[in-house]
XYZ file of C-alpha atoms in Angstrom:
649
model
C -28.520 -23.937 -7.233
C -27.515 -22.973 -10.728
C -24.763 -21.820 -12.571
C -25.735 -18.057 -12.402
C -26.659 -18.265 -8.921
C -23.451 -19.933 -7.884
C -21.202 -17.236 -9.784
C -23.490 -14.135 -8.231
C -22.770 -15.933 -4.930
C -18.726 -16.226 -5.186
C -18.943 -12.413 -6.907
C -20.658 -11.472 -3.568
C -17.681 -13.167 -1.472
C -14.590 -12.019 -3.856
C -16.496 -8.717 -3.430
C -16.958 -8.594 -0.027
C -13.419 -9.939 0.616
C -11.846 -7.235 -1.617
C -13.472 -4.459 0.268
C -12.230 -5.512 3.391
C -8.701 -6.481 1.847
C -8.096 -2.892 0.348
C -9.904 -1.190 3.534
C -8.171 -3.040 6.383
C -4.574 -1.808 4.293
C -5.360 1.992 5.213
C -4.187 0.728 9.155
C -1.077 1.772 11.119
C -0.899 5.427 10.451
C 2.281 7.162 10.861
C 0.832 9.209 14.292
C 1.977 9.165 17.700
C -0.628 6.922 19.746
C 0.228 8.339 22.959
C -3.616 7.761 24.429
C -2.790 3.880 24.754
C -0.242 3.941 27.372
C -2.458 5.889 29.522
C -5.414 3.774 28.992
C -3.044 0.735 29.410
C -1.607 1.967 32.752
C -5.608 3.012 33.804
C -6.430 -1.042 33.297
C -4.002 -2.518 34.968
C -4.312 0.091 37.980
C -8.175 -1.026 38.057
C -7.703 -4.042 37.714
C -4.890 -4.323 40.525
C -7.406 -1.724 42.857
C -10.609 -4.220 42.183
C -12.641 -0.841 41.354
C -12.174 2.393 39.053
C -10.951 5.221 40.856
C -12.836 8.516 41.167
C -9.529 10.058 42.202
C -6.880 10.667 40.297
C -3.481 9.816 41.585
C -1.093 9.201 38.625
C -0.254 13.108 38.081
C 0.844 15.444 41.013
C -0.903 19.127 39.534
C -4.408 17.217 39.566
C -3.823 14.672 42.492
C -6.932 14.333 44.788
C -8.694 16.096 41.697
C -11.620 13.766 40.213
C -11.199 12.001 37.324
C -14.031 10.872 35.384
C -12.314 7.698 33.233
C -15.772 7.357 31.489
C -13.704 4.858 29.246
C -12.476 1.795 31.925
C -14.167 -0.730 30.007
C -11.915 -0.487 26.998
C -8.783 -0.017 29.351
C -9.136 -2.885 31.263
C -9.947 -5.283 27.617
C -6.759 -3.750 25.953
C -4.693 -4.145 29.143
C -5.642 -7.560 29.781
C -4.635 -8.041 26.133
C -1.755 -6.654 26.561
C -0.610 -8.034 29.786
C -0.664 -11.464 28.157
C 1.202 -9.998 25.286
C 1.816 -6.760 24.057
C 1.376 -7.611 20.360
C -2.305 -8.446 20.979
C -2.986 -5.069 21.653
C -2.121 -4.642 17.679
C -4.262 -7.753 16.782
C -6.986 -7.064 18.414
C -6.918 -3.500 17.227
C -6.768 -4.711 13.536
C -9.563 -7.046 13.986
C -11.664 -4.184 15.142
C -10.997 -2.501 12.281
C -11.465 -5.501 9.864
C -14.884 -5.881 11.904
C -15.745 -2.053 11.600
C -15.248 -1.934 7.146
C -17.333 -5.479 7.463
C -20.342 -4.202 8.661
C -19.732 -0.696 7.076
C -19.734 -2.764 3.718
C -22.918 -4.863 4.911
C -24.975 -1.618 5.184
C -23.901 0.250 1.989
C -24.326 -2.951 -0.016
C -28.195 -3.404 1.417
C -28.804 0.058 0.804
C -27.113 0.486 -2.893
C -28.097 -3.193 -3.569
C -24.106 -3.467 -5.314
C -21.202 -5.000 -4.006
C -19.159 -3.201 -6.156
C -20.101 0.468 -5.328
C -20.285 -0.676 -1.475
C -16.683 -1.523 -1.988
C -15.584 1.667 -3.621
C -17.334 3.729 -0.933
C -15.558 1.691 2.192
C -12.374 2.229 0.226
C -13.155 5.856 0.282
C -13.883 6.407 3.977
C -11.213 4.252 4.785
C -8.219 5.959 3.007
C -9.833 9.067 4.459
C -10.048 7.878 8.291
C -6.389 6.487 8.038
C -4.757 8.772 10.046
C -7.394 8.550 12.666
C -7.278 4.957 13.144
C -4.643 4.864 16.258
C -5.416 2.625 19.108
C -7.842 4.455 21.071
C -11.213 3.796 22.631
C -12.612 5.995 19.743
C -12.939 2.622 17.542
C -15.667 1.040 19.512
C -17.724 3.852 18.343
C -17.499 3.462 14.807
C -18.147 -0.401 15.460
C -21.137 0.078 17.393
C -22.438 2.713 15.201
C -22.348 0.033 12.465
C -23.836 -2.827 14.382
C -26.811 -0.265 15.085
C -27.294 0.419 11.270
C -27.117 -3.234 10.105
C -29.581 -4.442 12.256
C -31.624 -0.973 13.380
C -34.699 -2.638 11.557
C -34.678 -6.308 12.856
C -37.692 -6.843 14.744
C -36.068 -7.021 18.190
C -33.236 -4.600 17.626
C -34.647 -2.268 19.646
C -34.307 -4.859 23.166
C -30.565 -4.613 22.325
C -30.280 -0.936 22.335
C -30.341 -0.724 26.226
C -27.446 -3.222 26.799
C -25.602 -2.043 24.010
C -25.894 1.953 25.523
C -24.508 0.390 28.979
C -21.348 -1.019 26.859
C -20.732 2.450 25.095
C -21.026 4.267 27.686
C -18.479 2.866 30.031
C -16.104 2.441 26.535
C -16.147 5.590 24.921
C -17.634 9.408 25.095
C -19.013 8.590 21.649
C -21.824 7.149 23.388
C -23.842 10.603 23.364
C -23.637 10.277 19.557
C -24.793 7.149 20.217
C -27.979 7.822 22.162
C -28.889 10.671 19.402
C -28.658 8.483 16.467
C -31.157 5.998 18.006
C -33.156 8.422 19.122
C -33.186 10.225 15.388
C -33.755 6.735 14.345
C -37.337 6.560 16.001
C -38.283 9.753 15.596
C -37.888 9.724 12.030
C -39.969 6.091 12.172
C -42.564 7.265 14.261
C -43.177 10.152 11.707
C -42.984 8.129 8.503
C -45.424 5.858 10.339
C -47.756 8.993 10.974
C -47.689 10.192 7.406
C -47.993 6.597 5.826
C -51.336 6.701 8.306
C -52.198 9.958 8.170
C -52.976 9.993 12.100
C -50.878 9.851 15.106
C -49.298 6.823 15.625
C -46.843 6.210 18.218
C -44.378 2.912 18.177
C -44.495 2.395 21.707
C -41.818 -0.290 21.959
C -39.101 1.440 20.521
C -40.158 4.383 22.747
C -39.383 2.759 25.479
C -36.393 1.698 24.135
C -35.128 5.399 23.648
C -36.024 5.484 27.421
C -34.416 2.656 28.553
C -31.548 3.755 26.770
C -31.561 6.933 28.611
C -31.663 5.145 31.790
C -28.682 2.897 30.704
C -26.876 6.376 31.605
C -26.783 5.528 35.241
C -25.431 2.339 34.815
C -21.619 3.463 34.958
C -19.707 4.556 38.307
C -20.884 8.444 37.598
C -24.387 7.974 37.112
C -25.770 11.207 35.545
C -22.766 13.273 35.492
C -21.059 10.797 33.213
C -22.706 13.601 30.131
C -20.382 15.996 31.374
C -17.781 14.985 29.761
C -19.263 15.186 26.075
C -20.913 18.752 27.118
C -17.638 20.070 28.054
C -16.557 19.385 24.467
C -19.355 22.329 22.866
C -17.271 25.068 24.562
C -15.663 26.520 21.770
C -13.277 28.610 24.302
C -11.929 25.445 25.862
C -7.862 25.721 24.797
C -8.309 21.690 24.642
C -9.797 22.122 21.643
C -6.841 23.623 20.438
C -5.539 20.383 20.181
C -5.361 18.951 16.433
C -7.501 16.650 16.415
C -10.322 18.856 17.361
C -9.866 21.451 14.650
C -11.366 21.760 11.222
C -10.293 20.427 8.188
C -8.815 23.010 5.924
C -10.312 23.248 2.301
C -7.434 21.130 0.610
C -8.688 19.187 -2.775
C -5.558 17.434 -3.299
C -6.734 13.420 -3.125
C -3.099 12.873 -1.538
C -3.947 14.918 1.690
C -6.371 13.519 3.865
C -8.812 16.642 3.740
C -8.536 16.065 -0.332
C -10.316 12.538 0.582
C -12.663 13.943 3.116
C -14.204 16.398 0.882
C -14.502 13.524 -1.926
C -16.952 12.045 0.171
C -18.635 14.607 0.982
C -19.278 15.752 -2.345
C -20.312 12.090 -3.313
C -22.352 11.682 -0.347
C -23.982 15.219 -1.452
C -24.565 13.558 -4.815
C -26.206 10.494 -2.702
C -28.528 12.419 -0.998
C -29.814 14.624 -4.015
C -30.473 11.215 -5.742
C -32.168 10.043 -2.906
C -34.260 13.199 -2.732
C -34.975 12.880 -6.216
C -36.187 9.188 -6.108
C -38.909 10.094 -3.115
C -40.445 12.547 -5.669
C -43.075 10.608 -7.300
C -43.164 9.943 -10.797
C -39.716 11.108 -11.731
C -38.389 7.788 -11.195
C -41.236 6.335 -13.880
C -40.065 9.439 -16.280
C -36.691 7.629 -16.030
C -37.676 4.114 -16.654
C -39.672 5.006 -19.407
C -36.820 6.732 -21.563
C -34.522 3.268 -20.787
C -32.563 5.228 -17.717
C -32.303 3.686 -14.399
C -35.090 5.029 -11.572
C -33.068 7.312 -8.921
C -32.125 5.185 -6.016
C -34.870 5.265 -2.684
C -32.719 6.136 0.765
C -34.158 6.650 3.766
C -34.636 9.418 5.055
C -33.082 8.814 8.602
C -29.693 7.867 6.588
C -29.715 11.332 5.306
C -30.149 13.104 8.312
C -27.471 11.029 9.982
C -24.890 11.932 7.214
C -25.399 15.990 7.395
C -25.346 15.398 11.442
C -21.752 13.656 11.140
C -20.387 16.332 8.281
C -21.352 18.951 10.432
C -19.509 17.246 13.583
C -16.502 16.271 10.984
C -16.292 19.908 9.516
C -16.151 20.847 13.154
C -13.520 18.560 14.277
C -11.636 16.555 12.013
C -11.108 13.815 14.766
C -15.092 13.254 13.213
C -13.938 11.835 9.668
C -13.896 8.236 10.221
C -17.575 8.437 11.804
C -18.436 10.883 8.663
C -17.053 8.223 6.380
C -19.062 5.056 7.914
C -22.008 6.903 8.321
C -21.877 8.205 4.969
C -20.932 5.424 2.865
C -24.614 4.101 1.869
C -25.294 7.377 0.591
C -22.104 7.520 -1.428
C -22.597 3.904 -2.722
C -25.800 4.637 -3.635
C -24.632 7.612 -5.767
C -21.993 5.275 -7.455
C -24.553 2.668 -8.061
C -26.615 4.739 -9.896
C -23.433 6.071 -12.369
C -22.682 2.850 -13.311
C -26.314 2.463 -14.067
C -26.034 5.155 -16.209
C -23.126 4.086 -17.885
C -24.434 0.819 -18.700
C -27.025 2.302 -20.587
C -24.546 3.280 -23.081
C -21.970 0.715 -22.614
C -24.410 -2.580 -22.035
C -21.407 -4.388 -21.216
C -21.249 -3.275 -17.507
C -24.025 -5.313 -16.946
C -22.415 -8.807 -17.998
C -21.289 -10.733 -15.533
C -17.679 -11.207 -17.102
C -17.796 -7.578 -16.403
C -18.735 -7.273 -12.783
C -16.178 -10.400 -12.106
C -13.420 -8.369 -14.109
C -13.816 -5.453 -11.863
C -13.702 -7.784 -8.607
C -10.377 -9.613 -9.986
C -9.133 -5.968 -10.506
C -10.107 -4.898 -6.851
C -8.473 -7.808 -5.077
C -5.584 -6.734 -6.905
C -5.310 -3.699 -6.200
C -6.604 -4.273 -2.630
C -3.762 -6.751 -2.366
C -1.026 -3.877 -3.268
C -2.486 -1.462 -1.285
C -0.880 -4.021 1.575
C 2.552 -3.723 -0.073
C 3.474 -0.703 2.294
C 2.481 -2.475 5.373
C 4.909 -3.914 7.376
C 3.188 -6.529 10.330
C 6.535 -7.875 11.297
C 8.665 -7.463 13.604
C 7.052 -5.295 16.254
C 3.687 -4.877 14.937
C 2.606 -2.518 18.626
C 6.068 -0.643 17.959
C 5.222 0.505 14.724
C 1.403 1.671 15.073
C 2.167 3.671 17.741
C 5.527 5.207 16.572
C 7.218 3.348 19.547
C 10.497 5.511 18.447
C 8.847 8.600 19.367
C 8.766 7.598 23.354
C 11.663 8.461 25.514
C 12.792 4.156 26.620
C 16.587 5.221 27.364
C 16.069 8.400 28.898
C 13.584 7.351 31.288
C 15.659 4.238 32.158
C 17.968 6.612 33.345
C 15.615 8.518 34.931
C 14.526 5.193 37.013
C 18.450 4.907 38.281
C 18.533 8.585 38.931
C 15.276 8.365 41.287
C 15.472 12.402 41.508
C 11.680 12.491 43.359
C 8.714 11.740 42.035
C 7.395 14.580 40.595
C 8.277 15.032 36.998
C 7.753 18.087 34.457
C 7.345 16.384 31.720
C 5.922 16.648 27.799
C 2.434 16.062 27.535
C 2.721 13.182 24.650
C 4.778 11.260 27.104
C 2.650 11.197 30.424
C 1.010 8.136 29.389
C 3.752 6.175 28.364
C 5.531 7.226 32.157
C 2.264 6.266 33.813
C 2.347 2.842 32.192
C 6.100 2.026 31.996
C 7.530 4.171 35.363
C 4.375 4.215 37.462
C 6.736 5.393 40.348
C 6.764 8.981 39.067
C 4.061 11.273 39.145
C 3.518 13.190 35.596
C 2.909 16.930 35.301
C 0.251 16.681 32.557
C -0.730 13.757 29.933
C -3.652 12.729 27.721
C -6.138 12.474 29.318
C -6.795 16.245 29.011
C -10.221 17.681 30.177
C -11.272 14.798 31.455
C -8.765 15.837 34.463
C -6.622 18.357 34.047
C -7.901 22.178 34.161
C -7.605 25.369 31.816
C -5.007 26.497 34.150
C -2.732 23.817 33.824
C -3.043 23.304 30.663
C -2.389 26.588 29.683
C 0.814 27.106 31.919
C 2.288 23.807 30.342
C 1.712 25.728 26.803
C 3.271 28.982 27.825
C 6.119 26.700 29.555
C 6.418 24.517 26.683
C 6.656 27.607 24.614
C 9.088 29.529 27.053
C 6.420 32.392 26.655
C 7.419 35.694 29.567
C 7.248 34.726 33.187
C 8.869 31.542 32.522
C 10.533 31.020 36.159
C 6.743 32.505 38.153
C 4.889 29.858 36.406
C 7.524 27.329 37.627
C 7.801 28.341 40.807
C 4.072 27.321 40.871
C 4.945 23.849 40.121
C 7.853 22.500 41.940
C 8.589 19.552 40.181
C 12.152 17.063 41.041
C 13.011 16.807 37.554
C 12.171 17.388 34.063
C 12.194 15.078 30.764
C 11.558 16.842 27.679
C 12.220 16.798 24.179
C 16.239 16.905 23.059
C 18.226 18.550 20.938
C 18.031 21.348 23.883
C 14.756 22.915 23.213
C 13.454 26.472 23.798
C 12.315 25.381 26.800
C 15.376 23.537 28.277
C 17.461 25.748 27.373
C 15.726 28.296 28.872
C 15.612 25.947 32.089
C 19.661 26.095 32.293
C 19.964 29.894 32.259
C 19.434 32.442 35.336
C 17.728 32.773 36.952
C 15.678 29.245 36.898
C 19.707 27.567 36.285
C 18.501 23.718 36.024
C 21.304 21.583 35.629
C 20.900 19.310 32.412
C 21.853 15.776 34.020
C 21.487 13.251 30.805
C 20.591 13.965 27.438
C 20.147 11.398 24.152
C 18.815 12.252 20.630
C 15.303 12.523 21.855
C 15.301 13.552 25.246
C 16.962 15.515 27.942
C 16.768 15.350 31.450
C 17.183 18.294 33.720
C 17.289 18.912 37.684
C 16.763 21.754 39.685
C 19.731 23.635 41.592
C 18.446 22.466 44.357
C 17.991 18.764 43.978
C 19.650 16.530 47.075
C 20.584 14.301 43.767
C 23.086 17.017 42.365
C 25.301 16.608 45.994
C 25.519 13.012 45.140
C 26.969 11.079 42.333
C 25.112 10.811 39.366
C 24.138 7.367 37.494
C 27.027 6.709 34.972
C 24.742 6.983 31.932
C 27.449 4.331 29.703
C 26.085 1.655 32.415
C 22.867 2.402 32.552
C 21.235 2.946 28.814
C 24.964 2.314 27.063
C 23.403 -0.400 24.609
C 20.219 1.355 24.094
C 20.140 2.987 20.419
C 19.317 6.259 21.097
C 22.479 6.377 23.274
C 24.414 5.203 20.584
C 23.220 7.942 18.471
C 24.236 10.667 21.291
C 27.551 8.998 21.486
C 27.829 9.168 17.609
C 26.876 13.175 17.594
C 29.683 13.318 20.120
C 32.138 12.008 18.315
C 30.946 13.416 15.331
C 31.728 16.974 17.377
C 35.111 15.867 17.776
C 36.306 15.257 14.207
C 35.695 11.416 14.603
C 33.740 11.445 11.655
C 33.893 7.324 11.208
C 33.391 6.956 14.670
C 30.552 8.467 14.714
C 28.971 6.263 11.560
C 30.106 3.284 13.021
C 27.953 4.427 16.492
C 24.979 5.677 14.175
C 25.256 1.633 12.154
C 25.197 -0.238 15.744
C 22.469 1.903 16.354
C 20.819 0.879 13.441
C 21.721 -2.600 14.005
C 19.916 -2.308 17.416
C 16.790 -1.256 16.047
C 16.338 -0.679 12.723
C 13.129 0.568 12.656
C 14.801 4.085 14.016
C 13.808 6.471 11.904
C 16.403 8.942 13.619
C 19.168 7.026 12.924
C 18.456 6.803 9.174
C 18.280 10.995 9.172
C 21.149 11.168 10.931
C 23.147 9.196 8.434
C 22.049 10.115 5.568
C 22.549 13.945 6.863
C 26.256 12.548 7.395
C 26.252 11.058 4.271
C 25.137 14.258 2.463
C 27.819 16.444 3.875
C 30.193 14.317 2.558
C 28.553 14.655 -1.115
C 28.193 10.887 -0.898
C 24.918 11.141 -3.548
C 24.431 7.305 -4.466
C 25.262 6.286 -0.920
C 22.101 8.496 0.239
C 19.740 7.429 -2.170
C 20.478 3.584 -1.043
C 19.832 4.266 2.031
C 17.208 6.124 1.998
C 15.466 3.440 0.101
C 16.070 1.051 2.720
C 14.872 2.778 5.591
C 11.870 3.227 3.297
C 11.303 0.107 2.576
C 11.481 -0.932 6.465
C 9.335 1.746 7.953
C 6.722 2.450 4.546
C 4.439 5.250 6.786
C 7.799 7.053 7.740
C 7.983 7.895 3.762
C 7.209 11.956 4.119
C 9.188 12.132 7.232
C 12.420 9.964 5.128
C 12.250 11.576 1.886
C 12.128 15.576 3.869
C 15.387 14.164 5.397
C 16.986 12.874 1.643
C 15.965 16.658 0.631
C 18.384 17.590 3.201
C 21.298 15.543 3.016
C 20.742 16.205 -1.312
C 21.086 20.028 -0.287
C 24.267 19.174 1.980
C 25.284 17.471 -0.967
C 25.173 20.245 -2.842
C 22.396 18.774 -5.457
C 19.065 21.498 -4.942
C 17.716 20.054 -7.808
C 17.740 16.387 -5.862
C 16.675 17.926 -3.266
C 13.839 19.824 -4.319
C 11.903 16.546 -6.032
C 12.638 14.528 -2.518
C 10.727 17.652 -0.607
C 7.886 17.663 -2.763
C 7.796 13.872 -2.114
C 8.311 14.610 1.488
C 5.358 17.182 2.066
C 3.473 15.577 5.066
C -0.631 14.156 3.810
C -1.719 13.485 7.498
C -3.624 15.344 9.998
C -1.401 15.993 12.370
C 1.858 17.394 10.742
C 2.829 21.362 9.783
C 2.943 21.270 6.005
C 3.433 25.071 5.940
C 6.848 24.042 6.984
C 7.543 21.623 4.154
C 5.919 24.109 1.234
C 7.938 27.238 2.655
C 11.312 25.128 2.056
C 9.703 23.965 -1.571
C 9.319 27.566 -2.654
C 12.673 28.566 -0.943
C 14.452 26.136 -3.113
C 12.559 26.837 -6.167
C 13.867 30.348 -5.840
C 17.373 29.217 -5.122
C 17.452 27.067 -8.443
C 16.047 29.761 -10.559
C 18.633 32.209 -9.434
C 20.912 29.350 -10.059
C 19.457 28.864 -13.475
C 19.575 33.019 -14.021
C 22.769 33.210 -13.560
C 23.678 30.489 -15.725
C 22.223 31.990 -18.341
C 24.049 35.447 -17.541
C 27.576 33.718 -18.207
């Protein structure tokens, strides 16, 4: 092998490995991953059963009701994982995604024939699909879908298909997209096959693939009816598609927001495909060559039709952006490739080798810092799934009290109860459609909400307690008053537990609450607020620090200090900490620096405050940044009066 071969060989690896360096960074998104503790609890209950259930019989609204868990395969994988140990559930998640970029890299260097712009365009979808990438079944998806592209044109690919439809659709509902992009695959063959020939001609075998595949439907414990579920996803009237991950994208251009990102690819993958269409029109491409430019790239057709079905599905829903972005990404690194052919024209140095190895030493770089905000230890689970968002103390407590089994609880929490108090029953979780009807779903909103006929709705549901979200929300507090009069029984910085007048428990004596969660951190912090209440300002710091100490990955406990620390004017003091809870929880940054902007206004410092908010204004998917922008402009007016008035004296 010679010299030239054996650098364009190590380029290909340093390449390869930066991609999947800088890509496998964008991981552990700052988003409640409240699917996994219902999937968990689903595996270990099949697993434990021998057999999936048809029934469901972990809620008490939809007990009896069928439930169509059309996703048992992945349950009982990440369950086994994590029955062994929980962190494995995070490992094996990760290696997923380092699997996922891999072959999404594979198929946008074969089609752009560069490394380089392969790279960029993984680094693209990636940064755009980070808030998507929680531990859900929805990953095995994305990794099929890229298995299928690498090898779609392999001789025997299409003997795999079959197998491979049995796996997805017993993993994921993705498997419907699934089935259609095979299918669009030989269609689209059989028709460049007919125009090549100029007759009909018909590739049998992969035909019969496409059939086999739809046979591979029955081979799940539905059968048939396993397409329901993905059908019941096109009504548009559903209120589960309310939910936020089902709506669209809003038109936001800013790269640091994740719809900024998605449109970037889209208009670069729009870019792709008008080269594309350009370099299928004969004897353009020779015009090129002939004045010294590079010929416009040749993409398949089927590629092309692929990408506009996923940005149609990904303007529709923006839960559709990771698929968008690996479907996408030959397209876009064919559009790259083709700049940078174009710029070498003018700048022959992009051609040199020195070059191409200067801008893979650059990318490892940078794809090394991009890990800098990453934090895999301790508590690797704990930190992907916001593990301080889950109520641990409250339904400890809640285990002692043994009020009954049926709970009212919120709906991001009904998986973690199924998994970690399987005694209870939950009003409502995850699993959404897939069990639970309009009607329940829409009583829990109005409920949740404390919309009119508040205590009719309830008296539909007689639950034994309730766990909800703390700091006395609408809806508890509407819960204590007449006529409904629920007696609030426990209550912690994040949750609140509630009983009805009528509960046998109330004529008893109650769990001492110092006994049973006194060490846990989010106790601490209730005890601190306490104290706080009572003029024991130190007191309550030194509660909020051993709550820290406890767990200092609790975001809570940071706000609540620094708050503390703000109303005392302490300005240093709240900037050091601050940067310390920063630099231990990285993807808590928007949620941190929106709570420096309001200890700097406690303080007494708008101007402080103001550049922390603007820091603080949430990028991801699923926060309110209306809220965040309406404070902004609210402080902007409040310093320019300042500033008026300044000027007036």
């Amino acid at each position: 092998m010679s010299l030239i071969e054996k650098t364009a060989k190590i380029n290909g690896f340093l390449a390869a490995f930066a991609t999947i360096l800088g890509a496998s960074s964008w991981f552990q998104p700052a988003v409640a991953g409240s699917d996994l503790w219902w999937h968990l609890a689903s595996g270990r209950d099949i697993l434990e059963r021998g057999g999936v259930p048809r029934a469901d019989h972990f809620s008490w609204t939809a007990a009896g009701d069928e439930w169509m868990n059309h996703e048992w395969l992945w349950d009982i994988v990440y369950w086994s994982a994590y029955s062994f140990h929980p962190e494995l559930v995070a490992w094996l998640n990760l290696a997923l995604l380092v699997a996922i970029f891999s072959l999404a890299f594979a198929v946008a260097r074969r089609v752009s024939g560069s490394a380089f712009a392969a790279g960029a365009a993984i680094w693209l979808a990636a940064s755009s699909a980070f808030w998507f990438l929680d531990i859900r079944p929805h990953l095995t998806t994305l990794l099929l879908t890229g298995i299928f592209l690498l090898t779609r044109d392999h001789p025997r690919a299409h003997w795999f298909w079959p197998p491979a439809m049995v796996i997805w659709c017993n993993t994921h509902g993705g498997f419907a997209f699934g089935y259609g992009m095979i299918g669009l695959h030989v269609l689209v063959k059989t028709l460049r096959l007919c125009a090549d020939a100029r007759r009909l001609v018909i590739p049998w075998p992969l035909w019969f693939s496409v059939a086999g595949c739809t046979l591979a439907f029955l081979v799940n414990p539905w059968g048939y009816r396993i397409l329901e579920y993905p059908l019941a996803y096109l009504d548009s009237d559903s209120p589960f598609r309310l939910l936020v991950e089902w709506r669209p994208p809003e038109f936001e251009l800013s790269l640091r927001l994740f719809e900024g990102r998605f449109w970037l690819i889209g208009l670069f993958a729009i870019i792709g495909t008008l080269l594309g269409l350009l370099g299928s029109v004969r004897g353009l491409s020779d015009g090129l060559r002939e004045k010294g430019l590079p010929a416009f790239p040749k993409i398949d057709p089927y590629l092309i039709c692929l990408a506009a079905v996923c940005f149609e599905m990904a303007v529709t829903s923006r839960r559709f952006i990771p698929l968008f972005g690996i479907v996408a990404a030959p397209l876009v690194a064919s559009g790259i490739r083709w700049g940078r052919d174009v710029a070498s024209v003018g700048l022959p140095v992009l051609r040199t080798q020195a070059a191409g190895l200067t801008a893979i030493v650059a990318a490892v770089l940078v794809g090394s810092l991009l890990w800098t905000d990453v934090r895999i230890h301790p508590r690797l689970l704990h930190r992907w799934t916001e593990g301080n968002l889950y109520p641990e103390a409250s339904l400890r407590y809640l285990q002692a009290l043994n009020p009954g089994k049926r709970l009212l609880n919120y709906y991001n929490w009904g998986g973690y109860i199924m998994l970690h108090a399987p005694e209870f029953k939950v009003f409502i979780d995850g699993r959404a459609n897939t069990l639970y009807g309009e009607k329940i779903y829409n009583d829990y909103q109005a409920m949740l909400n404390s919309a009119p006929g508040l205590a009719a709705r309830m008296s539909q549901y007689p639950a034994d307690a309730a766990i909800l979200p703390g700091g006395i929300g609408r809806l508890a507090r509407k819960m204590t008053e007449p006529p409904l009069s629920w007696k609030i029984v426990y209550m912690d910085q994040l949750a609140v537990i509630l009983l009805p007048p009528n509960s046998p428990r109330l004529r008893e004596p109650l769990p001492d609450a110092e006994l049973v969660v006194g060490d846990h951190p989010d106790f601490l912090l209730a005890r601190g607020a306490l104290a706080m209440s009572q003029s024991d300002l130190q007191g309550g710091i030194h509660l909020i620090r051993q709550a820290l100490k406890k767990d200092p990955l609790l975001v809570r406990a940071w706000s609540r200090l620094v708050r503390i620390l703000g109303s005392q004017g302490q300005i240093e003091q709240i900037r050091q900490e601050i940067e310390r809870a920063i630099d231990l929880q990285p993807r808590r940054r928007f949620h941190l620096r929106s709570t420096e902007a309001v200890a700097y206004e406690l303080a007494g410092e708008p101007d402080l405050a103001l550049s922390a908010l603007r820091e603080g204004v949430p990028a991801g998917p699923f926060a309110n940044r209306a809220v965040s922008r309406a404070r902004i402009a609210a402080l902007e007016r409040t310093i320019a009066g300042g500033d008026t008035r300044e000027r007036t004296r």
